[in-house]
Coordinates of C-alpha atoms and ligand atoms in Angstrom, one line a residue:
X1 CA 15.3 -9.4 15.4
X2 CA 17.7 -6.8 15.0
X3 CA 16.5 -4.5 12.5
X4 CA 16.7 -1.1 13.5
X5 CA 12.5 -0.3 14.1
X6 CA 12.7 3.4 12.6
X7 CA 12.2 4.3 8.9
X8 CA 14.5 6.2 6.8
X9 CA 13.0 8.9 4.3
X10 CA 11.8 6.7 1.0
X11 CA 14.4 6.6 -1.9
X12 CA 17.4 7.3 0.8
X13 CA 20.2 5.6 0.5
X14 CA 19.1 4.5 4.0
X15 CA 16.1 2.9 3.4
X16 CA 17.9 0.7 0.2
X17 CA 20.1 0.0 2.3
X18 CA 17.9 -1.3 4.8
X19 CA 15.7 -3.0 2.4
X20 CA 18.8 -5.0 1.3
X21 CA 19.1 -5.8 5.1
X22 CA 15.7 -7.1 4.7
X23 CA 16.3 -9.7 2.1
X24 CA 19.6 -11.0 3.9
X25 CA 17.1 -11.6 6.7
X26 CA 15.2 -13.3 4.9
X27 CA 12.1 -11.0 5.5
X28 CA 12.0 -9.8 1.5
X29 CA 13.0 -11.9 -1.9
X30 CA 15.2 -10.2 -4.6
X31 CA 12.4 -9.4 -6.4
X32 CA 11.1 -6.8 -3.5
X33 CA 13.9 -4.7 -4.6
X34 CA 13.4 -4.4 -8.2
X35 CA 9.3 -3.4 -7.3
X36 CA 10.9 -1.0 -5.0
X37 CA 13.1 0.5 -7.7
X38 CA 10.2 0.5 -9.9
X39 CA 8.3 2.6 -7.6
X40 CA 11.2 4.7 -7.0
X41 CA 11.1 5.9 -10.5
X42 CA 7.6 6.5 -10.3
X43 CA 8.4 8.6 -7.2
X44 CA 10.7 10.7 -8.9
X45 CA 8.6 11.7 -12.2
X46 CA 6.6 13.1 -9.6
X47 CA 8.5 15.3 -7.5
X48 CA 8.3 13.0 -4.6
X49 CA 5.8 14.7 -3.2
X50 CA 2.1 13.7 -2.7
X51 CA -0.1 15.2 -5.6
X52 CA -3.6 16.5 -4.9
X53 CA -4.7 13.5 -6.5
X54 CA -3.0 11.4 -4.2
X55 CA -4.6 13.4 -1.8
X56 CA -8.1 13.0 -2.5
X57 CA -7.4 9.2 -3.4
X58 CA -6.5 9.3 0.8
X59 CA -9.3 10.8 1.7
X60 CA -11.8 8.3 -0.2
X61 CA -9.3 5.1 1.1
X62 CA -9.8 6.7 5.0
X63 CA -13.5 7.1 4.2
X64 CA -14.1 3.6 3.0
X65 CA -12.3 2.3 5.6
X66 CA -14.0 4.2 8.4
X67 CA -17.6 2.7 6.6
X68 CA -16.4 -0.9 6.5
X69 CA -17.6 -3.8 8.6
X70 CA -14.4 -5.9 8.1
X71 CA -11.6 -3.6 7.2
X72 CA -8.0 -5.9 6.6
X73 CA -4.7 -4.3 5.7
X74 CA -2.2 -6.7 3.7
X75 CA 1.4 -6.4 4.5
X76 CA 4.3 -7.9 2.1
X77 CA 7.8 -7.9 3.0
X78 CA 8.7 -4.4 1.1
X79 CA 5.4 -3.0 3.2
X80 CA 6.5 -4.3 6.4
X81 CA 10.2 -3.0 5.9
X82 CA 9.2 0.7 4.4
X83 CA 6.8 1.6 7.6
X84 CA 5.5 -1.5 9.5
X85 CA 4.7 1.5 12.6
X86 CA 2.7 3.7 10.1
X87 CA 0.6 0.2 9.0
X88 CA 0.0 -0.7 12.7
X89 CA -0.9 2.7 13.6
X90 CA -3.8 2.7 10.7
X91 CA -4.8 -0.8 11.8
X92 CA -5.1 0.8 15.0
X93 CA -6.9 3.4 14.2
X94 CA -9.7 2.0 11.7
X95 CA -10.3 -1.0 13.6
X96 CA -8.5 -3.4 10.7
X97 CA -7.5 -6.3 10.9
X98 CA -3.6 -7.0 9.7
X99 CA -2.7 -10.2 7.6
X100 CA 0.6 -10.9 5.9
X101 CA 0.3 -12.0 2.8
X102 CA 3.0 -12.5 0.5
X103 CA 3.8 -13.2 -3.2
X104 CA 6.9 -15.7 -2.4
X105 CA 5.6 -17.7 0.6
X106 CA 7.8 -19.8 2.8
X107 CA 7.2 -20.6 6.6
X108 CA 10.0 -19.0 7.5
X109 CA 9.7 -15.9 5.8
X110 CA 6.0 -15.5 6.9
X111 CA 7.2 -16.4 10.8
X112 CA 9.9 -13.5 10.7
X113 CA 7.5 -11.2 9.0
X114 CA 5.0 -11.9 11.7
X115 CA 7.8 -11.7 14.7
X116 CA 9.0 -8.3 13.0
X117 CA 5.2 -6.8 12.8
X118 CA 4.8 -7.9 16.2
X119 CA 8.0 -6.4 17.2
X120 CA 7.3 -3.4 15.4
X121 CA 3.8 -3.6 17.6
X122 CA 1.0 -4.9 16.1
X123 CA -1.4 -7.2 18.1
X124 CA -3.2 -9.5 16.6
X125 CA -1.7 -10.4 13.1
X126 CA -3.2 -12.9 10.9
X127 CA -1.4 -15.0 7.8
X128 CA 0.3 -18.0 9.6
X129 CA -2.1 -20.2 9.5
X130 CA -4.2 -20.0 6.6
X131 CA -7.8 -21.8 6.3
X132 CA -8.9 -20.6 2.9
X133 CA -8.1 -19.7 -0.7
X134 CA -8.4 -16.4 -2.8
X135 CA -10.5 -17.9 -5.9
X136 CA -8.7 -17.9 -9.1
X137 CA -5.5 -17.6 -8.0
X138 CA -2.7 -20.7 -8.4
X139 CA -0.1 -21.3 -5.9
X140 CA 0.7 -20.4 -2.6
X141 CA -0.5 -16.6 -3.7
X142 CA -4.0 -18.2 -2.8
X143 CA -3.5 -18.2 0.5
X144 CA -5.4 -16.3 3.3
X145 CA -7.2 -16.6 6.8
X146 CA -11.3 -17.1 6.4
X147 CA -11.1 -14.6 9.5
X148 CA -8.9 -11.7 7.8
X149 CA -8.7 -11.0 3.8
X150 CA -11.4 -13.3 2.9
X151 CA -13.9 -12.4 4.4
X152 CA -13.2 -8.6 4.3
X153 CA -15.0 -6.1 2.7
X154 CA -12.8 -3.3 2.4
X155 CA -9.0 -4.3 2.2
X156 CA -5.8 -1.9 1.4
X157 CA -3.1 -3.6 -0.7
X158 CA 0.4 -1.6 -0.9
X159 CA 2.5 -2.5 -3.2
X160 CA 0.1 -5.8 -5.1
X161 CA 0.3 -7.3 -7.7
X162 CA -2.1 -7.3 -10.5
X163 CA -3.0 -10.7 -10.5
X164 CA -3.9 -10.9 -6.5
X165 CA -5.7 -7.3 -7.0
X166 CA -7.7 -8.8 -10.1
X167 CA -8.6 -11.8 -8.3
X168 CA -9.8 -9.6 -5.0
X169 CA -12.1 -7.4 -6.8
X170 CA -13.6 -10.5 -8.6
X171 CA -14.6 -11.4 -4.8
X172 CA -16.7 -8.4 -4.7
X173 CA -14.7 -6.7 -2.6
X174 CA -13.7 -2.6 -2.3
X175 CA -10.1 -2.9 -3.2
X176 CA -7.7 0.3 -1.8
X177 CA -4.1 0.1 -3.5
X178 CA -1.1 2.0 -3.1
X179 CA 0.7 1.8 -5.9
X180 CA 3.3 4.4 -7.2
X181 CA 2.5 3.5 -10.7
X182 CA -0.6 4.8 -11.8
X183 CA -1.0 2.3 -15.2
X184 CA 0.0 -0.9 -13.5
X185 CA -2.9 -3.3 -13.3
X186 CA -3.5 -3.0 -9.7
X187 CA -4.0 0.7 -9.9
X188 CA -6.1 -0.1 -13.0
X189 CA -8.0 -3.1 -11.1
X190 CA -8.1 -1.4 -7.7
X191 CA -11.6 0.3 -6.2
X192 CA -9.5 3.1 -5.0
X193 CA -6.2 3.9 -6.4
X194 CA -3.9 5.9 -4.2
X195 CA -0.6 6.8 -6.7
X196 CA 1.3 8.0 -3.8
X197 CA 4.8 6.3 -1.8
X198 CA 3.3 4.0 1.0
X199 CA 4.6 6.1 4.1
X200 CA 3.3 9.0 2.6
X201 CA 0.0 7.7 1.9
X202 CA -0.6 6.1 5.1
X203 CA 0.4 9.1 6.8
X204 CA -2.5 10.3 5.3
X205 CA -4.3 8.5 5.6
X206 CA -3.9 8.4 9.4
X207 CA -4.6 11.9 9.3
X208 CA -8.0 11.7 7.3
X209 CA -9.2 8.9 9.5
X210 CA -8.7 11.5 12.9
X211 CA -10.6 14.2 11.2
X212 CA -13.5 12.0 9.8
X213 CA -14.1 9.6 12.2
X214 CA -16.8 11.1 13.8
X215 CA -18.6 12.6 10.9
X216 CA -20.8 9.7 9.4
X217 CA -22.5 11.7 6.7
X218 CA -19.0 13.0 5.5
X219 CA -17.7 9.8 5.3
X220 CA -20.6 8.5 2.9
X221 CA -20.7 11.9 1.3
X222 CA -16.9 11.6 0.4
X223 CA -17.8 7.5 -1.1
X224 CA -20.0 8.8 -2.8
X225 CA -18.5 11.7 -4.6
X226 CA -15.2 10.0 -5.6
X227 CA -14.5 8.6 -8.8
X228 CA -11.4 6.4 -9.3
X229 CA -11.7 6.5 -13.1
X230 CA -11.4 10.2 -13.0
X231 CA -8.9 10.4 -10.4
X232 CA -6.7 8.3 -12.1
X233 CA -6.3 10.8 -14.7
X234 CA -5.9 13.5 -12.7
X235 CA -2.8 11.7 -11.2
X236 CA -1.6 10.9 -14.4
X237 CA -1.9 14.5 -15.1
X238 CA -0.3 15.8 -11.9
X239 CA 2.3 13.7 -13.3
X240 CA 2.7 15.5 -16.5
X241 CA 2.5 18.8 -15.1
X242 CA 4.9 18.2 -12.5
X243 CA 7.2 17.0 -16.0
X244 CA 6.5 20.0 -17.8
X245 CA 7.4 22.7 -15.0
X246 CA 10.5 20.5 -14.1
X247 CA 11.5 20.7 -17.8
X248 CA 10.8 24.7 -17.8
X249 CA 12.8 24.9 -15.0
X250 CA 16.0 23.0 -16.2
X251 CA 15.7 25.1 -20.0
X252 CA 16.2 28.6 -17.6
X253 CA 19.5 27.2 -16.6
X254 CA 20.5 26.0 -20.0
Ligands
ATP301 P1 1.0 -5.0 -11.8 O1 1.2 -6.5 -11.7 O2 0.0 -4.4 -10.9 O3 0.8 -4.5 -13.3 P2 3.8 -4.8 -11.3 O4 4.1 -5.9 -12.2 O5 4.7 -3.5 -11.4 O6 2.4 -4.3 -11.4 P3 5.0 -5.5 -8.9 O7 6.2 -5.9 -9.6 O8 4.5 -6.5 -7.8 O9 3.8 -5.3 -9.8 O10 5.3 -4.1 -8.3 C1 4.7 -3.5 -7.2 C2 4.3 -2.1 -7.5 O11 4.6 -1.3 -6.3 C3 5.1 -1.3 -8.6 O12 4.2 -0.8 -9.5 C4 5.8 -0.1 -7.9 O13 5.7 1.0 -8.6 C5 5.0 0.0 -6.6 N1 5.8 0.4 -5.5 C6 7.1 0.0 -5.1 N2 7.4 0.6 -3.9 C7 6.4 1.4 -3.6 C8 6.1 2.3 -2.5 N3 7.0 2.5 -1.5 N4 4.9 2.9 -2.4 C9 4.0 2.7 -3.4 N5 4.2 1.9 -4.4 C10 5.3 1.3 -4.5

């Protein structure tokens, strides 16, 4: 396919314009670009920078996933076209599997995706043929390979939906979801909420799983000690105090 394989800087002109490249190829649906604008605003009331809750949400994701037995990574068409290479590389890296799963299924669009992330590099990538069902879920949403997302343990969803994140937990599962929005029902739902952009996130992430993969105790030290339900304030507070200097800032040039 002849998208170009590198990836612009998120919320460049670039990468929208790209994205809209994705959707006349068929690889995304219209919809992919509103949740993208969505998160861009997010992105923005933030600095569009990582905050240190962010952070920390990275380190517990890269901790979980170094202690899993049956680590899968979800990619959607906006995941795939932001940073397929970054995705691969943590697949890579942790030992997860890769399974495309998307909100608006087609053959088609699930073949391209699939040619793309193997284009892009990845290996073994599951979706195409599905065997099983996520419970509670109608529609072709359900749909999922008995080998990959349902019967993982650990699983990172960037960019979910609530309904699909809901529905994962229910399955007992430890659910890792980027999300730019910290109060949308995935980050609410989600085991381990990382408020972050994806590309920054799974870079990361990538980093975290180098410097802890040898160091079991850490790894169960860091599960242990995080609390999503705390951390999600704390990012709702960077949030607010990234607001509240950027407003200081703006009255000294009133
Ligand atoms: P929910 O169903 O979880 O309440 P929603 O209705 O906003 O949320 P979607 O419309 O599927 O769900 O949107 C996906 C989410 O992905 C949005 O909240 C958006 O902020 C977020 N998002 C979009 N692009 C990125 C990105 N590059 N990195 C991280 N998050 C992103």
């Amino acid at each position: 396919m002849d998208i170009p394989k590198d990836h612009p800087r998120y919320g460049s002109l670039a990468t929208r314009e790209r994205l809209a490249e994705f959707v006349r190829k068929g690889l995304m649906t219209p919809t992919g670009l509103v949740a993208h604008g969505r998160g861009e605003a997010f992105d923005y009331l933030m600095g569009e920078r990582t905050t240190p809750a962010a952070l920390n949400a990275e380190k517990a994701a890269a901790a979980y996933l170094l202690d899993a037995k049956r680590p899968v990574i979800c990619v959607n068409g906006n995941a795939a076209a932001l940073d397929a290479k970054r995705l691969i590389e943590l697949a890579v890296a942790t030992g997860a599997k890769t399974e495309v799963n998307i909100f608006h299924r087609s053959e088609e669009r699930m073949a391209l995706l699939i040619d793309y992330m193997r284009e892009c590099g990845a290996k073994d990538i599951l979706g195409e043929n599905p065997d099983s069902r996520i419970p509670g879920l109608s529609s072709d949403r359900a749909l999922c390979t008995g080998d990959g997302i349902f019967s993982s343990d650990v699983i990172l969803v960037p960019i979910e939906d609530g309904d699909r994140a809901e529905a994962l937990v229910r399955m007992k599962k430890i659910v890792i979801a980027i999300d730019l929005n910290p109060l949308s029902r995935t980050s609410r739902m989600a085991t381990v909420s990382i408020t972050d952009e994806m590309s920054r996130a799974l870079a990361n992430m990538i980093n975290f799983v180098t410097e802890l993969r040898n160091n079991k105790k850490e790894v169960k030290d860091i599960i242990s000690r995080f609390s999503n339900a705390g951390n999600r304030k704390a990012a709702v507070e960077d949030i607010r105090e990234y607001l509240r200097s950027a407003m200081r800032d703006g009255e000294s040039n009133d």
